[in-house]
Coordinates of C-alpha atoms and ligand atoms in Angstrom, one line a residue:
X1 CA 110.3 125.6 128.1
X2 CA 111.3 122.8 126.1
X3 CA 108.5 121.0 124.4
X4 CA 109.6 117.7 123.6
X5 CA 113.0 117.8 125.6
X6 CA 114.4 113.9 124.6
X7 CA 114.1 114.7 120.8
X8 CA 115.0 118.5 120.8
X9 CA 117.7 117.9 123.2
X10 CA 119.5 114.6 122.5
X11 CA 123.3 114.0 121.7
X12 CA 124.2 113.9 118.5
X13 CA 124.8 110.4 118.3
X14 CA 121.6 109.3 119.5
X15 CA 120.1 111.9 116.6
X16 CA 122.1 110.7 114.3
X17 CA 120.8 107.0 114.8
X18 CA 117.3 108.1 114.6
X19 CA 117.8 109.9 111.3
X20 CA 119.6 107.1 109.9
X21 CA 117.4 104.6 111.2
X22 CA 114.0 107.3 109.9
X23 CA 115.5 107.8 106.7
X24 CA 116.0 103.7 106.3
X25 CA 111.8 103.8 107.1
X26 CA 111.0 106.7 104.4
X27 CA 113.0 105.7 101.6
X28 CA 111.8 101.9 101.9
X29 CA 108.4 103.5 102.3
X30 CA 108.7 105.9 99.5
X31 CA 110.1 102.6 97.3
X32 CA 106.9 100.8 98.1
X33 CA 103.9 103.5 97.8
X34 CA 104.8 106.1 95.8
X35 CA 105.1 105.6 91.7
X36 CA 107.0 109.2 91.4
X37 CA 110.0 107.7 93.4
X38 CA 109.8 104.4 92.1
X39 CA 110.5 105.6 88.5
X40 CA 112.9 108.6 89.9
X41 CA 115.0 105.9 92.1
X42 CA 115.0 103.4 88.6
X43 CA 116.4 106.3 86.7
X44 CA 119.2 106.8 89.2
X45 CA 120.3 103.2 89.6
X46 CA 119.0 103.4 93.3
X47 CA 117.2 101.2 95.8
X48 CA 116.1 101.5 99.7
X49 CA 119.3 98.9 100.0
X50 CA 122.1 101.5 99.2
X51 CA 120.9 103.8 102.0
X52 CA 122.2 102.4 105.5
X53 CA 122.9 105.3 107.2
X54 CA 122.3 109.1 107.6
X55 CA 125.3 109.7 105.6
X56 CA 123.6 108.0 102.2
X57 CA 121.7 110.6 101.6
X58 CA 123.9 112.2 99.5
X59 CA 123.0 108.5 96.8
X60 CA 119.5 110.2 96.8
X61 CA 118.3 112.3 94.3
X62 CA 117.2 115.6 94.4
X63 CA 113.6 116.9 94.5
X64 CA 112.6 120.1 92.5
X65 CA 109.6 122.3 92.6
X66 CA 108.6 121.1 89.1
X67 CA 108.5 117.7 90.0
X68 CA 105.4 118.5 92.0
X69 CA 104.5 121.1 89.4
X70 CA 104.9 118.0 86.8
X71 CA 102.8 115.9 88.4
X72 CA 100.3 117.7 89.5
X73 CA 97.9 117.6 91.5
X74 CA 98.3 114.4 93.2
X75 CA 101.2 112.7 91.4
X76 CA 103.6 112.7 94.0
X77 CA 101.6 111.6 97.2
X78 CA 102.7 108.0 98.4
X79 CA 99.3 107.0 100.3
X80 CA 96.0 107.1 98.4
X81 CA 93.8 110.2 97.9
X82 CA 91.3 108.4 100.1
X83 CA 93.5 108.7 103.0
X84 CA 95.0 112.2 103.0
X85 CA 93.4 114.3 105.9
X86 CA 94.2 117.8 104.5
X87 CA 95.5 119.5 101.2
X88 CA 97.4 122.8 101.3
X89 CA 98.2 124.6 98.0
X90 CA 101.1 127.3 97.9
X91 CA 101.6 129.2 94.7
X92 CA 103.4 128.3 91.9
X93 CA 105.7 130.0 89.1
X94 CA 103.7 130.2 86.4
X95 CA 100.5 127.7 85.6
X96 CA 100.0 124.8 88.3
X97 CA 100.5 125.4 91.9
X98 CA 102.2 123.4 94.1
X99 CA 100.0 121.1 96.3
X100 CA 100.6 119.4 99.3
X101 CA 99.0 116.2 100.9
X102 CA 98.5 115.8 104.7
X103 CA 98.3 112.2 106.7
X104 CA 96.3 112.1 109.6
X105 CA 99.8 111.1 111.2
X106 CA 101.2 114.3 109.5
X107 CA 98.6 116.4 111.3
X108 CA 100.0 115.2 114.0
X109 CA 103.6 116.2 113.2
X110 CA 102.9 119.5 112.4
X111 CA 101.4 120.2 115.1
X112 CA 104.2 118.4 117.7
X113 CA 106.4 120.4 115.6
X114 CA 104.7 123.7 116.1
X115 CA 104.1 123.4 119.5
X116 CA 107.3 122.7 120.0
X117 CA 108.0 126.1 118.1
X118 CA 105.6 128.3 120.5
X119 CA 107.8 126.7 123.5
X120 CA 111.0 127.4 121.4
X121 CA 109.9 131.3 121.4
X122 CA 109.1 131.6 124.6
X123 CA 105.9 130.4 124.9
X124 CA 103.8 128.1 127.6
X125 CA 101.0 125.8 128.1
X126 CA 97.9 128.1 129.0
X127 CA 99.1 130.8 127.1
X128 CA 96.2 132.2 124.7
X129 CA 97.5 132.4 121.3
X130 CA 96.3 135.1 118.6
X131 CA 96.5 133.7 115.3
X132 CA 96.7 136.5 113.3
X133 CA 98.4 134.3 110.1
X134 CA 96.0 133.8 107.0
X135 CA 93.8 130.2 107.4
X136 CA 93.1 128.9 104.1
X137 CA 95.1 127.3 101.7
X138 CA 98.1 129.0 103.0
X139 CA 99.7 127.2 105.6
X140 CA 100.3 129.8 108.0
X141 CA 96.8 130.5 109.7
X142 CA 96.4 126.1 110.4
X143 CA 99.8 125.3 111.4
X144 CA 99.8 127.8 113.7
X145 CA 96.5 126.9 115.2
X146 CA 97.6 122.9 115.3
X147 CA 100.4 123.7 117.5
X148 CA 98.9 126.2 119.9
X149 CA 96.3 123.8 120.6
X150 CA 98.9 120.6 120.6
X151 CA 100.8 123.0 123.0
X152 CA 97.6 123.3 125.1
X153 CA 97.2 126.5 124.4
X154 CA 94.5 128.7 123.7
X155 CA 93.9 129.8 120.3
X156 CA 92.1 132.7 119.0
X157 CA 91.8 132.1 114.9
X158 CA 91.9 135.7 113.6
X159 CA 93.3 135.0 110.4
X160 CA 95.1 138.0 108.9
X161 CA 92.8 141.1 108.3
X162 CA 90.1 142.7 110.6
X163 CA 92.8 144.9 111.8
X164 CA 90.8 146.7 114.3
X165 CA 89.3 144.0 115.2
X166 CA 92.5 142.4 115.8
X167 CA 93.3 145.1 117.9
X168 CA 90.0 144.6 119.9
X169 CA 90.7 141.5 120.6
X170 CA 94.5 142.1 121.7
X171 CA 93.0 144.5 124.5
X172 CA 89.9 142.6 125.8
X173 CA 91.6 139.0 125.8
X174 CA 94.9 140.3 126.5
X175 CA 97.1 137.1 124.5
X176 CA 100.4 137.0 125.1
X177 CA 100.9 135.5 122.0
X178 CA 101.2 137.0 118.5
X179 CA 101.9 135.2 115.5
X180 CA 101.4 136.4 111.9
X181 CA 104.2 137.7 109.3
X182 CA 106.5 140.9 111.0
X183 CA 104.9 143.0 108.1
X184 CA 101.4 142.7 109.5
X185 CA 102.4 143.3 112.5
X186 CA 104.0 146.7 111.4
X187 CA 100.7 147.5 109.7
X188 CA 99.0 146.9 112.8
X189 CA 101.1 149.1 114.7
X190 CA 100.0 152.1 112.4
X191 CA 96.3 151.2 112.9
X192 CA 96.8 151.2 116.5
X193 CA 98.3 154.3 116.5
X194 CA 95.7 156.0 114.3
X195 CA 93.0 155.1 116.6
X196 CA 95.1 156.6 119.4
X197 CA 96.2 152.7 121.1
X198 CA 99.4 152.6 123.6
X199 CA 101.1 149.7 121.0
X200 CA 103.4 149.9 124.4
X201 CA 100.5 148.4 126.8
X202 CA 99.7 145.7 124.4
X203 CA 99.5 142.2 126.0
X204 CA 101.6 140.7 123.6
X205 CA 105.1 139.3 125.1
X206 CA 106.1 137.3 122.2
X207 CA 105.8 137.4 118.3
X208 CA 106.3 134.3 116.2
X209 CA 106.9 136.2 113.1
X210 CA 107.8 134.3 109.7
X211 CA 107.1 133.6 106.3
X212 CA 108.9 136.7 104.6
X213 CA 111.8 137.6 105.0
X214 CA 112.8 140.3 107.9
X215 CA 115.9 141.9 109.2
X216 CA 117.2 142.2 112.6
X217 CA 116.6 146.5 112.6
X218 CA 113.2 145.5 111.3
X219 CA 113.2 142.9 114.5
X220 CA 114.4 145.8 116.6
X221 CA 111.3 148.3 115.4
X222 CA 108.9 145.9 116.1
X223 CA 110.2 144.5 119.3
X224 CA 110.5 148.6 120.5
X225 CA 106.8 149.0 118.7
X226 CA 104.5 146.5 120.8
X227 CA 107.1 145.9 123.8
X228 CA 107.5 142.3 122.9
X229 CA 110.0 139.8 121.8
X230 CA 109.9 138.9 118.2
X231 CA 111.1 135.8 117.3
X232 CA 111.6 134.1 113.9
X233 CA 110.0 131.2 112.2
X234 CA 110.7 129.5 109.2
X235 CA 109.0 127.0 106.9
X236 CA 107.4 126.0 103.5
X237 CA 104.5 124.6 102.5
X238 CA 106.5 121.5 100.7
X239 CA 107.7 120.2 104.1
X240 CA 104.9 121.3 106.2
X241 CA 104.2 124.8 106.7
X242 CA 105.3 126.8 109.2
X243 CA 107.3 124.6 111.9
X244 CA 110.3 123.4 110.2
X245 CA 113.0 125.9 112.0
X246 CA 112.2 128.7 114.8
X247 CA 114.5 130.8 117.1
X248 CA 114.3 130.2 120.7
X249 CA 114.7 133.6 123.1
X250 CA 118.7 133.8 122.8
X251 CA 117.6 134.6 119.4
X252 CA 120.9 132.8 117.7
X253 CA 120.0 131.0 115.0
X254 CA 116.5 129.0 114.1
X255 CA 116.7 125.8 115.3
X256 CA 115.9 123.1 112.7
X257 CA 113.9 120.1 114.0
X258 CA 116.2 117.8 112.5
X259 CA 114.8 114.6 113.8
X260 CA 112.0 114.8 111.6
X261 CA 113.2 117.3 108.9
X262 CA 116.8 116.2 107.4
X263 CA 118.5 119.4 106.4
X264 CA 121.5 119.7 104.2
X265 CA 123.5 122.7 102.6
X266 CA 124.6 122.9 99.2
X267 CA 126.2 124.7 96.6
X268 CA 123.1 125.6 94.4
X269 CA 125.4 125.4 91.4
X270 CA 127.3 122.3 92.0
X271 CA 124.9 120.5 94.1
X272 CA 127.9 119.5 96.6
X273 CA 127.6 119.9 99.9
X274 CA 128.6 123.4 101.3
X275 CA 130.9 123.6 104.4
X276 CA 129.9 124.6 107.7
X277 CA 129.0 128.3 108.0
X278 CA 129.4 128.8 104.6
X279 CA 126.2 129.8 102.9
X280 CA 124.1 127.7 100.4
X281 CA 121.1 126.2 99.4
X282 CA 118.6 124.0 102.2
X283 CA 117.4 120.6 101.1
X284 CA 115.7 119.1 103.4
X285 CA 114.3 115.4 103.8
X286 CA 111.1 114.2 105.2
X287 CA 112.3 111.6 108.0
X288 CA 108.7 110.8 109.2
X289 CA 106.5 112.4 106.6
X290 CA 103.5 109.5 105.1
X291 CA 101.1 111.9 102.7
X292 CA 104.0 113.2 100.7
X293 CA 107.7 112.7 101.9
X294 CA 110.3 114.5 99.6
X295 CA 113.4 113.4 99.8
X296 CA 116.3 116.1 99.1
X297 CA 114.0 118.9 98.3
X298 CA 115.8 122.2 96.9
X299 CA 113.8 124.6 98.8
X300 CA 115.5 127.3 96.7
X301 CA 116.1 129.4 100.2
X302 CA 120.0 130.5 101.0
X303 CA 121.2 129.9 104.6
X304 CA 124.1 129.0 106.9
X305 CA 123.6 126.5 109.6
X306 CA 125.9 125.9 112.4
X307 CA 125.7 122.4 114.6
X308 CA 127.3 124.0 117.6
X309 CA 124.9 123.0 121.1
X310 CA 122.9 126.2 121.6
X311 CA 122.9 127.6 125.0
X312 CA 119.3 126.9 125.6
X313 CA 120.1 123.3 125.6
X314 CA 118.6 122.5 121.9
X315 CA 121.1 120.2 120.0
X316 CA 119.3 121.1 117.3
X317 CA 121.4 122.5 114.3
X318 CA 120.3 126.5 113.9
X319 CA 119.8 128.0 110.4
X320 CA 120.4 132.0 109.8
X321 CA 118.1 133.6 109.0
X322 CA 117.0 133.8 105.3
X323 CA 119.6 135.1 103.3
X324 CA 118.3 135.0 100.0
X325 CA 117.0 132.9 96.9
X326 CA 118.0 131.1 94.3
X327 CA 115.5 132.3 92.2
X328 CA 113.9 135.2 91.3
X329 CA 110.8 134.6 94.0
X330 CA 109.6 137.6 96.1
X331 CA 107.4 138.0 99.0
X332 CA 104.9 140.4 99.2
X333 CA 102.5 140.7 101.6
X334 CA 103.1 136.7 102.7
X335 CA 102.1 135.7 99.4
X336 CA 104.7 134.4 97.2
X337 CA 105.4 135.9 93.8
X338 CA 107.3 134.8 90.6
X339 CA 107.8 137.5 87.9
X340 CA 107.1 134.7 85.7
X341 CA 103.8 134.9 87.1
X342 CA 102.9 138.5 85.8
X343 CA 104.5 138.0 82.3
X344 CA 102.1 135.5 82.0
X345 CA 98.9 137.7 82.3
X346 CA 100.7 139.9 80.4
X347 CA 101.8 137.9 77.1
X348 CA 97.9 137.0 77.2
X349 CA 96.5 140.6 77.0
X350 CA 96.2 142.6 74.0
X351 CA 98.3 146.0 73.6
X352 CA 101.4 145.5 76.0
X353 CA 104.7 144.3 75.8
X354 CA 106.5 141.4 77.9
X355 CA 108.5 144.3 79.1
X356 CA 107.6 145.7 82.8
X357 CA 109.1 146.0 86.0
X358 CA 107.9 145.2 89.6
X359 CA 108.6 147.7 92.3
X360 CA 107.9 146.7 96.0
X361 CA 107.8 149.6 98.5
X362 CA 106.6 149.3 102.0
X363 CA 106.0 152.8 102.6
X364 CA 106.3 154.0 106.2
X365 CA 107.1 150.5 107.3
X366 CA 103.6 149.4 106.8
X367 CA 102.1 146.8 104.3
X368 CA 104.3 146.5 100.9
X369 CA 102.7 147.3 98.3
X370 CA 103.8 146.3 94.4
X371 CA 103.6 148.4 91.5
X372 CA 103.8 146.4 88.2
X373 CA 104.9 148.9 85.4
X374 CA 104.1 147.8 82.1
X375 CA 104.9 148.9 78.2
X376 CA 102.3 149.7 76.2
X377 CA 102.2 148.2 72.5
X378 CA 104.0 151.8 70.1
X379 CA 100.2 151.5 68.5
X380 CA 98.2 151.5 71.6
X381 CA 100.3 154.4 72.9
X382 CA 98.4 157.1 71.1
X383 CA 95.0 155.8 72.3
X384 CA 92.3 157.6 74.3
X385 CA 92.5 158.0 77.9
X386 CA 89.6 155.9 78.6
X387 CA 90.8 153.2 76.9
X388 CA 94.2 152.8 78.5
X389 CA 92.7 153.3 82.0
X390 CA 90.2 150.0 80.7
X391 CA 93.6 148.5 79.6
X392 CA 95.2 149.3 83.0
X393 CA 92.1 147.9 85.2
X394 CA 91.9 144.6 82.9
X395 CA 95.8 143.9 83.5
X396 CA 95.3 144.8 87.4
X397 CA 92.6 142.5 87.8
X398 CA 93.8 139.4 85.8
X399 CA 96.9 139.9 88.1
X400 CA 94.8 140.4 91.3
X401 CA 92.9 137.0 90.4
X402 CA 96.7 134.6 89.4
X403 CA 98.4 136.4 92.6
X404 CA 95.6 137.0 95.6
X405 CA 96.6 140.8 96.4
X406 CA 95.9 143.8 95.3
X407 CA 98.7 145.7 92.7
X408 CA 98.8 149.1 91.6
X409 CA 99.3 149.3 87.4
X410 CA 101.6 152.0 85.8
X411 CA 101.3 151.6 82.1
X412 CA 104.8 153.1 80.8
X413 CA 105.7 154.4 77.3
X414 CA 107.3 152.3 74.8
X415 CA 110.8 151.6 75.3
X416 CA 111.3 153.3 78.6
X417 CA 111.9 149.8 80.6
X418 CA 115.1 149.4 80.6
X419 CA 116.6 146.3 78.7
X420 CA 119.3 144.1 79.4
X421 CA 121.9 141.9 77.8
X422 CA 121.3 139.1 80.4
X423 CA 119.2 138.5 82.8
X424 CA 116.6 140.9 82.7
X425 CA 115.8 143.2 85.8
X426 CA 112.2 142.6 86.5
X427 CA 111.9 143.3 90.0
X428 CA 113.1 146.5 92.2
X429 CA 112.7 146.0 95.9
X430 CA 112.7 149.3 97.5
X431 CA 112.1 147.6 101.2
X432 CA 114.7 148.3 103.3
X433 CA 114.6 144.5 104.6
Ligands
DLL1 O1 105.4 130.7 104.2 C1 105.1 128.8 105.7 C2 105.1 129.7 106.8 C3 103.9 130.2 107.4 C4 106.3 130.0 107.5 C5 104.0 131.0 108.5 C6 106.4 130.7 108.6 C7 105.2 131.3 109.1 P1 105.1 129.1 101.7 O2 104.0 130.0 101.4 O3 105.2 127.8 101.0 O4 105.1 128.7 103.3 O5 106.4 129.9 101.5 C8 107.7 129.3 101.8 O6 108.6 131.5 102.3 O7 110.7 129.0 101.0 C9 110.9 131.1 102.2 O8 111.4 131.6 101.0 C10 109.8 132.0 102.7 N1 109.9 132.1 104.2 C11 109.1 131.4 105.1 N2 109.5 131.7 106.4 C12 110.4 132.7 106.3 C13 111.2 133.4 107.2 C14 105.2 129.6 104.3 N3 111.0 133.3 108.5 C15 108.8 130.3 101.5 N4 112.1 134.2 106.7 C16 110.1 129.8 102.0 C17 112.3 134.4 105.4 C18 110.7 132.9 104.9 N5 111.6 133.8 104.5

């Protein structure tokens, strides 16, 4: 089913006028309310008068991460604090996170733009939902739930963990919708099967599976795991949350909600616009945001997108699937992690070295799990047992506390980390995803 049929399905001219005609709204909007693009549209010799249509976006600046990092918390919201509904918080590189400020209105268009994600996968008014994504700060568990119920759907708000429970509630409910990230729902597969479950029987039909990136075998195992189909969704906390693309059952591509989230493809290091099918970075523009519109925002994620008519009917462009990053950001468990992050805890604690490594595994296909390996100071090396194992726990839990999951600690003799002329190796991802 097609949620919202005259937006997800119109011609491309009639899109194009409505982008042009949105993006006129937000940047006049952005002009008048919010101080971070008055002074970042006086610095570029810009006003709300040079952008006429869709195509003058590329007069626009960019937006970074560290703009929100450099104004945080509230810097870069264009109504007042009074009147934001809802504050999400993703993590950061190293010191502030990034926060994000929700309208009532933009309430609203998360949830039209998750429902219409649930229909996109496959999914149909009166269908029970089991929202197995984290709630919180995380944006996962709350968008999910939105849309469901904007869908007129029933939800059941698991949040991630509880697997048993989980699994409980799978068999006595019987949903028919799963959404949480593929990795959980590996993990869950093993549970089930140590407490002797048929993951075959389970009442899920369809998975909604984002926020890490997944492969197509991994796709494959789960869909021949629980009997369903597993579909992909993408998004990021910046331009809502979860909702921005999602596949629909031909399973070609995620289609972008482009009438309310502008995307463009560039070349990460020229910042020119990359041709079709050829990969790049997204940037994507708010087109009816009102907390905190972004306009041009690097979301640092490698794609190709293709404009071709899809053959469920979407006009939609389609993204891949994640391809990669421009940076050196890994996902772990659906929590976002910067090296930068652990180097931190690290240059603060007495008796290692800023050299370590972080190893991701996800051993048998279940959770991940990351080993930091750090060097020991050459004069803390000879020290007792006790005290390295009281070195080991103190980096761990500093760590636990900056990232929100649990790490295992290796502390590794001096100068066994291999060093480099460049850029330095920290992270070795063992997942075969
Ligand atoms: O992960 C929002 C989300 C929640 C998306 C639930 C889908 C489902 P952040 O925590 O801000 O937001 O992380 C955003 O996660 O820039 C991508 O690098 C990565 N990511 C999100 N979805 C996918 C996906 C949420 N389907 C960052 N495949 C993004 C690969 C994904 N990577």
């Amino acid at each position: 089913m097609i949620y919202n049929e005259k937006f997800e399905c119109m011609s491309l001219e009639e899109l194009k006028n409505v982008q042009s005609e949105r993006l006129k709204k937000t940047v006049s909007y952005v002009y008048q309310y919010c101080p971070f693009y008055q002074k970042k549209f006086a610095s570029h010799g810009i006003s709300p008068k040079d952008i006429k249509t869709i195509d003058d976006i590329v007069k626009l600046p960019f937006t970074v991460k560290d703009d929100l990092r450099d104004n945080y918390p509230f810097g870069v919201l264009s109504m007042p604090l009074a009147q934001i509904a809802e504050i999400h918080v993703s993590s950061g590189t190293t010191g502030n996170p990034t926060v994000v400020g929700y309208s009532k209105e933009d309430i609203e268009l998360w949830s039209e733009v998750m429902a219409r994600a649930f229909c996109c996968a496959g999914g149909l008014p009166g269908d029970m939902v089991q929202v197995a994504y984290g709630y919180g700060l995380f944006t996962g568990g709350l968008g999910a739930h939105y849309g469901a119920l904007k869908a007129g759907m029933t939800v059941i708000p698991c949040s991630s963990g509880q697997t048993k429970r989980q699994l409980k509630i799978m068999q006595d409910f019987k949903p028919r919708i799963l959404a949480c990230t593929p990795s959980y729902s590996l993990f869950m597969a093993d549970e089930a099967k140590e407490i002797g479950m048929d993951c075959k029987k389970s009442s899920w039909e369809i998975g909604v599976f984002g926020a890490e990136p997944w492969s197509d075998s991994m796709r494959k195992e789960i869909e021949s795991i629980w009997n369903l189909s597993a579909t992909d969704i993408y998004g990021l906390s910046e331009i809502i949350g979860p909702g921005v693309a999602q596949e629909c059952t031909h399973k070609d591509g995620l289609h972008l909600f482009s009438d309310v989230f502008y995307p463009e493809v560039i070349n990460p290091k020229t910042g020119k616009e990359a041709k079709e099918g050829e990969t790049g970075m997204l940037v994507l523009t708010h087109l009816t945001k009102t907390g905190m519109p972004l306009l041009r925002y690097q979301t640092r994620d490698i794609i190709k997108i293709t404009h071709e008519k899809c053959r469920c009917g979407r006009t939609s462009p389609r993204i891949s699937k994640i391809l990669g990053r421009t940076d050196d950001m890994i996902i772990v468990r659906g929590i976002n992690v910067f090296p930068s992050q652990i180097e931190e805890v690290l240059l603060r604690i007495e008796g290692t070295e800023p050299h370590y490594q972080l190893v991701v595994e996800r051993p048998h296909g279940g959770l991940d799990e990351l080993e930091v390996q750090v060097e020991l100071k050459e004069s803390f090396f000879s020290d007792e047992v006790k005290q390295l194992q009281h070195l080991s726990d103190k980096i761990r839990d500093e760590i636990e506390s900056v990232l929100g999951i649990g790490v295992k600690v290796r502390l590794v003799e001096p100068k066994t980390i291999a060093r480099s002329e460049g850029k330095a190796k920290r992270v070795i991802d063992k997942r075969n995803i």
